[in-house]
Coordinates of C-alpha atoms and ligand atoms in Angstrom, one line a residue:
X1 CA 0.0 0.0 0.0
X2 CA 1.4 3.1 -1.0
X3 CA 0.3 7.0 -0.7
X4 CA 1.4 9.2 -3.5
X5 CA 0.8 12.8 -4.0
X6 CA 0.9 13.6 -7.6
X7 CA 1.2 17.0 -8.7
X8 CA -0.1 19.0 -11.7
X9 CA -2.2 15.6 -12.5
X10 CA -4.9 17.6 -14.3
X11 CA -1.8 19.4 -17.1
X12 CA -1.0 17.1 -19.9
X13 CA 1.6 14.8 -18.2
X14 CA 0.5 14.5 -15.5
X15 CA -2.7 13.1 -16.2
X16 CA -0.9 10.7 -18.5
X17 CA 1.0 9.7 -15.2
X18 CA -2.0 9.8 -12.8
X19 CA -3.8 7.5 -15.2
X20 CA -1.1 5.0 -15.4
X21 CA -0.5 4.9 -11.7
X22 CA -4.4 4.4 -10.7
X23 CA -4.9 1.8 -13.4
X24 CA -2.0 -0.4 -13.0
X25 CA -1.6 -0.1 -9.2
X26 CA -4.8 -0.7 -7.7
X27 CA -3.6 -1.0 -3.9
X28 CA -2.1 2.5 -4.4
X29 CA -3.9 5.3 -3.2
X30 CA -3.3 8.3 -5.5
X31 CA -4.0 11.7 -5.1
X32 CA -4.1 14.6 -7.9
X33 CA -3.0 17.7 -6.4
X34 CA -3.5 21.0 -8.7
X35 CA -4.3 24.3 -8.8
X36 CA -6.1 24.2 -11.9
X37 CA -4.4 26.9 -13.8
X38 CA -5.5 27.5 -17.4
X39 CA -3.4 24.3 -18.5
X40 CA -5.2 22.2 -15.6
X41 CA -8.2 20.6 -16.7
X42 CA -10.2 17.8 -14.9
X43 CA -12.0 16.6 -18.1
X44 CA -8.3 15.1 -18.9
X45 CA -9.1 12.4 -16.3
X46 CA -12.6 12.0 -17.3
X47 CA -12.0 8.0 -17.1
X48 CA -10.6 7.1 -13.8
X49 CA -12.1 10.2 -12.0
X50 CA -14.7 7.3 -10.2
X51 CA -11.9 5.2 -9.3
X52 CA -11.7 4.0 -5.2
X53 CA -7.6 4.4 -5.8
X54 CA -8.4 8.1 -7.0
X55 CA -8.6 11.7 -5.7
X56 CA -8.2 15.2 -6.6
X57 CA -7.4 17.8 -4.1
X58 CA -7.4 21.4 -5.5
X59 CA -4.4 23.1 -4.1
X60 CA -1.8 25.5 -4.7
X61 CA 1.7 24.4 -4.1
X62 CA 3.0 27.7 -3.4
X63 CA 1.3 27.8 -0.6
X64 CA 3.5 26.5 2.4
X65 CA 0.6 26.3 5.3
X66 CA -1.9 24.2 2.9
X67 CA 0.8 22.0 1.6
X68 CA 1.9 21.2 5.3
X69 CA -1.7 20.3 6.3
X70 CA -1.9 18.3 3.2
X71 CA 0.7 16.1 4.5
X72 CA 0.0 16.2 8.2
X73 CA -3.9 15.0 7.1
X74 CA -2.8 12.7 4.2
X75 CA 1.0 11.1 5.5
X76 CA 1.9 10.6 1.9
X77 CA 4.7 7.7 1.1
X78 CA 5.9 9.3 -2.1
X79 CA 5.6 12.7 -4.4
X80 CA 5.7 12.4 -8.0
X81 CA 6.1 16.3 -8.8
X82 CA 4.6 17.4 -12.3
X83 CA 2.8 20.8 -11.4
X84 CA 4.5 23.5 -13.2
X85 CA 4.5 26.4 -15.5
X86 CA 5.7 25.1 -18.7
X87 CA 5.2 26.9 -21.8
X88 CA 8.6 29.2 -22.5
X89 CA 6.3 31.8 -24.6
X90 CA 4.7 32.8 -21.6
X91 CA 7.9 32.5 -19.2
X92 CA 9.0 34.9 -21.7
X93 CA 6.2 37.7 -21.0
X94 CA 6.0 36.9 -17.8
X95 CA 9.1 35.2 -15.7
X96 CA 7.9 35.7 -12.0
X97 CA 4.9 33.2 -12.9
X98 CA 7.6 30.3 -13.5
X99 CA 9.7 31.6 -9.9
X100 CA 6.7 31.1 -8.0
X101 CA 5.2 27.8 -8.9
X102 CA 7.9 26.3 -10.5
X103 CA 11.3 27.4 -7.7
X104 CA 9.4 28.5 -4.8
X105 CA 6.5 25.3 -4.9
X106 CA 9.1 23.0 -5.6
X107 CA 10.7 24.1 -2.0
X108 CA 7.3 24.2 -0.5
X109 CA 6.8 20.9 -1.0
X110 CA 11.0 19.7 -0.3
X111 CA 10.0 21.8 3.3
X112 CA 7.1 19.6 3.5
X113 CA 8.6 16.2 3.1
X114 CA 11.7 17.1 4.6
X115 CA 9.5 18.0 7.8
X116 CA 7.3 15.1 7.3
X117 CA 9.1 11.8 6.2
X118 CA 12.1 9.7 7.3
X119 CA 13.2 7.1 6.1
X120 CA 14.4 6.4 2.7
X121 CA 12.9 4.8 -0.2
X122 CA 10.3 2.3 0.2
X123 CA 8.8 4.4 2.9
X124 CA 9.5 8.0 1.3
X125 CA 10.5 8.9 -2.1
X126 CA 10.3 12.6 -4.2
X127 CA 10.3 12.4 -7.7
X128 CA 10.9 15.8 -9.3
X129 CA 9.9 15.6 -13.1
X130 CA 11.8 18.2 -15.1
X131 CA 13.1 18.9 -18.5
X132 CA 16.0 18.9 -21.1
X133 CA 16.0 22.3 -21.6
X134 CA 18.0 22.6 -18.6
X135 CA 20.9 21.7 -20.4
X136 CA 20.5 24.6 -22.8
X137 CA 21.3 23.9 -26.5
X138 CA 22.9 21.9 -28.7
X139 CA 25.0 22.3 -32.4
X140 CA 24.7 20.3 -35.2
X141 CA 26.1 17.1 -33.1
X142 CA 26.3 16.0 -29.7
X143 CA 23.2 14.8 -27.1
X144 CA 22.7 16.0 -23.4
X145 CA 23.4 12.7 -21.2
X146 CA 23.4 13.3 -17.5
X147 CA 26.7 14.8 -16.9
X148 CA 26.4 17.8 -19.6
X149 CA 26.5 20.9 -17.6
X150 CA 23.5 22.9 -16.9
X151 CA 22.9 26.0 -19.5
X152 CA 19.4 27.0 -19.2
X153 CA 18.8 30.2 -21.9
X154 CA 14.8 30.5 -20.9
X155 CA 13.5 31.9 -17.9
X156 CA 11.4 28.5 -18.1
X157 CA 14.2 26.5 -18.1
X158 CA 16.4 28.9 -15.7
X159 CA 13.3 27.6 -13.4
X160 CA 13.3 24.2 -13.8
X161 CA 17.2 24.0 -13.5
X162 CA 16.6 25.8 -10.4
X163 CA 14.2 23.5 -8.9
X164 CA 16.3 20.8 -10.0
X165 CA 19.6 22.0 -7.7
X166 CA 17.1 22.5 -4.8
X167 CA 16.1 18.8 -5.3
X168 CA 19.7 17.7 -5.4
X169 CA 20.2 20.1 -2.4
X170 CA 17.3 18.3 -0.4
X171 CA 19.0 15.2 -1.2
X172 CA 22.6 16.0 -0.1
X173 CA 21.7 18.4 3.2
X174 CA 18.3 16.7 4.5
X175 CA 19.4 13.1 2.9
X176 CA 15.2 12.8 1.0
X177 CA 15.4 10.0 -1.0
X178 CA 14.8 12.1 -4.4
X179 CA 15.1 11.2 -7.6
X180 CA 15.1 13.3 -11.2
X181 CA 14.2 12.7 -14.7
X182 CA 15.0 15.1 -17.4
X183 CA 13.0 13.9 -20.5
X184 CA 12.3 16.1 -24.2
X185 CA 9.4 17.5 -25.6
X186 CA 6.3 15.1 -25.4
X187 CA 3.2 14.7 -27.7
X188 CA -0.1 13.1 -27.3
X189 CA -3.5 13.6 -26.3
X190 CA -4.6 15.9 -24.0
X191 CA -1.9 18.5 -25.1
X192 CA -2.7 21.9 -24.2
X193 CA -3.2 23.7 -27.7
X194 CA -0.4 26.8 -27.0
X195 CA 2.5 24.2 -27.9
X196 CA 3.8 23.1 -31.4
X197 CA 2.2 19.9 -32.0
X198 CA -1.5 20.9 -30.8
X199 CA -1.3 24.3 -31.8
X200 CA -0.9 23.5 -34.9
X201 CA -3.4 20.3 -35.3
X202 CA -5.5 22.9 -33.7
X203 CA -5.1 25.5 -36.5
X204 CA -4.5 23.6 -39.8
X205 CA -8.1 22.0 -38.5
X206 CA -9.7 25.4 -38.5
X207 CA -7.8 26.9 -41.6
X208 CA -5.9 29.4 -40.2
X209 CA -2.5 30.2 -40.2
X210 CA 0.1 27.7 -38.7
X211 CA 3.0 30.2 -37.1
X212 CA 6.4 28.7 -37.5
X213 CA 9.2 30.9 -35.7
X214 CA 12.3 31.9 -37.5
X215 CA 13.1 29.6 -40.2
X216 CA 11.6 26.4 -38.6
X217 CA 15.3 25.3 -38.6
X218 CA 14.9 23.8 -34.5
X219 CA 15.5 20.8 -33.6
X220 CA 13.1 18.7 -31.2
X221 CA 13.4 15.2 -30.4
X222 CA 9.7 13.8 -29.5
X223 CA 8.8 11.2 -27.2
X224 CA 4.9 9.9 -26.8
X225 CA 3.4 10.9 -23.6
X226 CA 2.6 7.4 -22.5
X227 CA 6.6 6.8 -22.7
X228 CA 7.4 9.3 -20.6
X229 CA 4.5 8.1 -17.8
X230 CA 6.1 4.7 -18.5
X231 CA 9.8 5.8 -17.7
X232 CA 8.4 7.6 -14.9
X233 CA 6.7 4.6 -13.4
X234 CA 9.7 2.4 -14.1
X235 CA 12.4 5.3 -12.4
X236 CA 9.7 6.1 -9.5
X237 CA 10.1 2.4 -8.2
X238 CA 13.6 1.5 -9.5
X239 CA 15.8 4.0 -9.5
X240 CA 18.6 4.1 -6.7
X241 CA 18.3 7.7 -4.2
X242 CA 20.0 10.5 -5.4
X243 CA 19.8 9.7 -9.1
X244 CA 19.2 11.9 -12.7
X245 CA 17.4 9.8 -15.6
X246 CA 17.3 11.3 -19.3
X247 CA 14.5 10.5 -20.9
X248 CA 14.2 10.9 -24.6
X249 CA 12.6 9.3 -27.9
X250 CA 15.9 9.0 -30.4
X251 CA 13.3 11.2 -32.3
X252 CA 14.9 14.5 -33.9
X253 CA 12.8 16.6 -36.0
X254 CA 13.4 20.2 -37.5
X255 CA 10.1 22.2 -36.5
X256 CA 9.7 22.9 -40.5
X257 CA 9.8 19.0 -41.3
X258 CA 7.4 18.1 -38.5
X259 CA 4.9 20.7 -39.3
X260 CA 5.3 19.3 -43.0
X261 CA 4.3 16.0 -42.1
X262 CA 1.7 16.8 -39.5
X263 CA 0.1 19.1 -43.1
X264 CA 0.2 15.5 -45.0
X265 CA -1.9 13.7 -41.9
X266 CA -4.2 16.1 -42.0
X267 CA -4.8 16.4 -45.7
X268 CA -5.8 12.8 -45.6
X269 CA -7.6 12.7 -42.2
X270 CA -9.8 15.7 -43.3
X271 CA -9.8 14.7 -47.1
X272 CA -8.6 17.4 -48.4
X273 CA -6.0 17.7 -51.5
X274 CA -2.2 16.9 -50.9
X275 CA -0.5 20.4 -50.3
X276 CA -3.9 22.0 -49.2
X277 CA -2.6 22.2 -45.1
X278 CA 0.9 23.3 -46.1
X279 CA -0.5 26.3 -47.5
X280 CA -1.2 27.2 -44.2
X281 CA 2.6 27.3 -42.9
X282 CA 3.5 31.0 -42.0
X283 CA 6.9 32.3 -41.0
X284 CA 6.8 34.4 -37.6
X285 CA 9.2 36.4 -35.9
X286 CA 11.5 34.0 -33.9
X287 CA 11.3 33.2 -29.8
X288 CA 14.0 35.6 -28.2
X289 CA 16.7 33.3 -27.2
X290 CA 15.1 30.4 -29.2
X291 CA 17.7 27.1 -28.5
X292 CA 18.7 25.4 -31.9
X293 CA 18.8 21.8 -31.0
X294 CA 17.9 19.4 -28.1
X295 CA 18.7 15.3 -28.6
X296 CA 18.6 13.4 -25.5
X297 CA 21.0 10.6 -24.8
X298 CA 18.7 7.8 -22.9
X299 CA 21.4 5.0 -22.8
X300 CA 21.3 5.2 -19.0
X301 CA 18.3 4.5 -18.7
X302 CA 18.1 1.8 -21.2
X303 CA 21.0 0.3 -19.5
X304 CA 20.0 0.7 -16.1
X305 CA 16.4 0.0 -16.1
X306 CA 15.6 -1.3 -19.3
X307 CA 13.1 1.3 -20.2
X308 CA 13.0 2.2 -24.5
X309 CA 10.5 4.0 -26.6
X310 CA 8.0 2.1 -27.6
X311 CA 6.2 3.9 -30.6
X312 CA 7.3 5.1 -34.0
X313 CA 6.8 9.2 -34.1
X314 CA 4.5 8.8 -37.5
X315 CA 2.6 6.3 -35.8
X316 CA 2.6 8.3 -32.8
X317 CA 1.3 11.5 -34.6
X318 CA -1.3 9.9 -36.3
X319 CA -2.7 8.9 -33.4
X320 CA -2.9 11.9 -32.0
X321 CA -4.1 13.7 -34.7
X322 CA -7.0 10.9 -34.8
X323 CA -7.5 11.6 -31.0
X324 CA -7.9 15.4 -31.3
X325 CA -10.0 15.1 -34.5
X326 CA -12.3 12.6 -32.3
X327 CA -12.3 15.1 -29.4
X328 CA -13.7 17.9 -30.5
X329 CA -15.6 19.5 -27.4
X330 CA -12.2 19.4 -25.7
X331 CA -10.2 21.2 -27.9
X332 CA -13.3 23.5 -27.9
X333 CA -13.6 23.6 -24.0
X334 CA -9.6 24.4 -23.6
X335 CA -9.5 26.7 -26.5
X336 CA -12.1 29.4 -25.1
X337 CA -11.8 32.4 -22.7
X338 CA -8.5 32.5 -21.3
X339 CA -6.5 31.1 -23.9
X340 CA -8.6 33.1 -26.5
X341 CA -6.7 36.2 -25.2
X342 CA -3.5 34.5 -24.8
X343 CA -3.4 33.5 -28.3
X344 CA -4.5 37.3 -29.3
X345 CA -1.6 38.8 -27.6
X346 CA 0.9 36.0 -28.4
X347 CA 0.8 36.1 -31.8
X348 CA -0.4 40.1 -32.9
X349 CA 2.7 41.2 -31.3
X350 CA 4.4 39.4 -33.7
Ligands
LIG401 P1 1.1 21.5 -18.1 O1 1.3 22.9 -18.2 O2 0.3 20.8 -19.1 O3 0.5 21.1 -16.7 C1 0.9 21.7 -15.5 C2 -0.1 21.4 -14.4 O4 0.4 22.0 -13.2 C3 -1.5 22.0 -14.7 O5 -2.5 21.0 -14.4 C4 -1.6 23.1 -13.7 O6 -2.9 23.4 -13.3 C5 -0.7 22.6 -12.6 N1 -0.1 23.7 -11.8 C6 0.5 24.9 -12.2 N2 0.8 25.7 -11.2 C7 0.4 25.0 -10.1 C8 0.5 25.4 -8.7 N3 1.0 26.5 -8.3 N4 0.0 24.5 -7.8 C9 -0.6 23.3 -8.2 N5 -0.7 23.0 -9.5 C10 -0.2 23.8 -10.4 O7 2.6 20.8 -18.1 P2 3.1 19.5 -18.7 O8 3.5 19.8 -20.1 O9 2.2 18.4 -18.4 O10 4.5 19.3 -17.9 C11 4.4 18.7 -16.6 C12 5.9 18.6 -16.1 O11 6.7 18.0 -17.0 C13 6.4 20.0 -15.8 O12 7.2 20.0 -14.6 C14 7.4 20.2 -17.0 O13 8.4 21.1 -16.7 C15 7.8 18.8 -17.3 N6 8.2 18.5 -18.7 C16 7.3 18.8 -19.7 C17 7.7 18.4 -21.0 C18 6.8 18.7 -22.2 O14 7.1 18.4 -23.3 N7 5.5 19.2 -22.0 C19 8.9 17.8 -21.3 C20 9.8 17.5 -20.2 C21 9.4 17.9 -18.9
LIG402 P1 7.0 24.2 -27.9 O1 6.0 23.2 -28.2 O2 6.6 25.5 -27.3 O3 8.1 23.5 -26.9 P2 9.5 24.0 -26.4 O4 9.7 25.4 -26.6 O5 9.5 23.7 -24.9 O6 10.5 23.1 -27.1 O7 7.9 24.5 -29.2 C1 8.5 23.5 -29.9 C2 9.3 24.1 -31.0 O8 8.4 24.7 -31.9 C3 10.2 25.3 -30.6 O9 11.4 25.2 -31.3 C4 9.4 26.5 -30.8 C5 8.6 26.2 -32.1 N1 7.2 26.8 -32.2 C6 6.9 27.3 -33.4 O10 7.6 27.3 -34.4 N2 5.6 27.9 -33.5 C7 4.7 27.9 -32.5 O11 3.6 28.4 -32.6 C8 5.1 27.3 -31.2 C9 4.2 27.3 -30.0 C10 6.4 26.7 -31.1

């Protein structure tokens, strides 16, 4: 019987994590903590919301005096630590958003294990889920493994390497059992339509423009959603205390060439003539301090734990493309109100 606090279950990963814990461990009890910011969204977990295993708590994990009467009332084994802000466009505009939640909560909730547990893994474990633009970016050649030095160019990624060297701090000074996983860019269902992938599903759907910054000459290397949840799973109950996982799909693309290919799907998914979507593609000004290239070298974790990709990345966006054409009233539900302005101001500035 285990405990686990997950948060930012409702955002795009984590529900993809939250749904694999509840449904393969049945004698676990999770709980779903999150704020609900405009990337949180409930209807994500729509299938296991009725679950015994499962629960949502609505909480803020900035705030120190709720989180620490979370764990006095709950006594949770484990943290698996998702919630974050996470789009670099908006850490852009607005930094202080990505201090708070993603530096400050991370040591809100370190304060409250390190106040709360002892003991080492089995009894206590915090898993900190972060990213591989920590590492900055790469040339032509070369892939971040876990030794590369951190180089973070975004104030999104200046955050998350942040909360990473608190972890690791944690870790050394308190002794938490703690690991990290630093994984690439992910795509699936229930993406939040403000990044690449589902932005632009989202767009060459409706006919309007699809915004590709600079030249489209960035590099990305894609992993399926479900792979990460299932590296997370397999790191959250093997890994040794105190260690750093890369996580990664082998799966370069240049933005241009994906968006290409995503243009192909959807002509024949929405029957319309080759070429027809591409027309669509539109040049935009490029991110300030946009990183050129991020590859991910996952050998350690292959080695280590066994853990591979599973899926093929045309297979992979097909499938998605399939589930966002299917699920209509949530792209319709996510893409109101909030976002509606967001996307107004994001791209007119341009
Ligand atoms: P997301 O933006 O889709 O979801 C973030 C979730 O956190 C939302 O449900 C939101 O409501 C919640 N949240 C935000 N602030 C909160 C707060 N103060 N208190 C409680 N909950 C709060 O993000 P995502 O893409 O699912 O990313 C999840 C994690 O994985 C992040 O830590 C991110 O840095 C990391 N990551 C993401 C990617 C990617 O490609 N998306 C790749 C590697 C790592
Ligand atoms: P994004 O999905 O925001 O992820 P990240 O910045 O964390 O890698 O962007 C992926 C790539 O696509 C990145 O190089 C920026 C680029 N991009 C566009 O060209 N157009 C867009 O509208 C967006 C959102 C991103």
């Amino acid at each position: 019987m285990k405990k686990i606090i997950i948060t930012g279950g409702a955002g795009f990963i984590g529900s993809h994590v939250v749904r694999r814990f509840v449904t393969t461990y049945p004698d676990y009890q999770i709980i779903n903590l999150d704020n609900l910011t405009y990337a949180g969204n409930l209807a994500n977990l729509r299938d296991v919301e009725d679950r015994p295993n499962y629960r949502f708590v609505k909480g803020d994990i900035t705030d120190a005096q709720f989180i620490d009467g979370l764990f006095t009332a709950e006594q949770p084994d484990a943290v698996i630590h998702l919630a974050a802000e996470s789009h670099v466009d908006r850490s852009i505009s607005n930094p202080i958003d990505f201090v708070l939640t993603n530096v400050v909560g991370t040591v809100v909730l370190l304060n409250a294990a390190r106040k709360h547990w002892q003991g080492a893994y089995p009894a206590h474990r915090f898993y900190h889920v972060s990213t591989d633009e920590v590492y900055g970016a790469l040339g032509d050649t070369g892939m971040f493994t876990e030794e590369t030095k951190y180089d973070p160019h975004s104030p999104y990624s200046a955050s998350k390497a942040s909360s990473d060297h608190f972890v690791r701090a944690y870790h050394d000074t308190y002794g938490i059992d703690t690991v990290i996983s630093n994984c690439s860019n992910n795509y699936g269902s229930h993406h939040f339509p403000e990044k690449l992938i589902p932005l632009a599903i989202n767009n060459i759907k409706g006919n309007k423009p699809v915004p590709v910054y600079g030249k489209g000459e960035n590099v990305r290397d894609w992993l399926w959603v479900e792979d990460h949840a299932r590296a997370i799973d397999v790191i959250f109950h093997k890994a040794a205390s105190g260690e750093t996982y890369n996580i990664g799909g082998h799966n370069e693309w240049k933005n241009i060439d994906l968006i290409r290919l995503l243009c192909n799907i959807m002509d024949r998914k929405l029957g319309r003539a080759a070429g027809e979507s591409a027309k669509l593609i539109t040049f935009v000004k490029d991110r300030a301090g946009h990183d050129l290239r991020y590859a991910i070298d996952a050998t350690k974790l292959k080695r280590d734990l066994g853990w591979e990709p599973s899926l093929q990345f045309e297979e992979g966006l097909e499938k998605t493309v399939d589930w966002y054409l299917a699920n209509e009233e949530w792209l319709q539900d996510v893409t109101s109100g909030h976002y509606q302005q967001y996307y107004e101001e994001q791209y007119t500035s341009r």
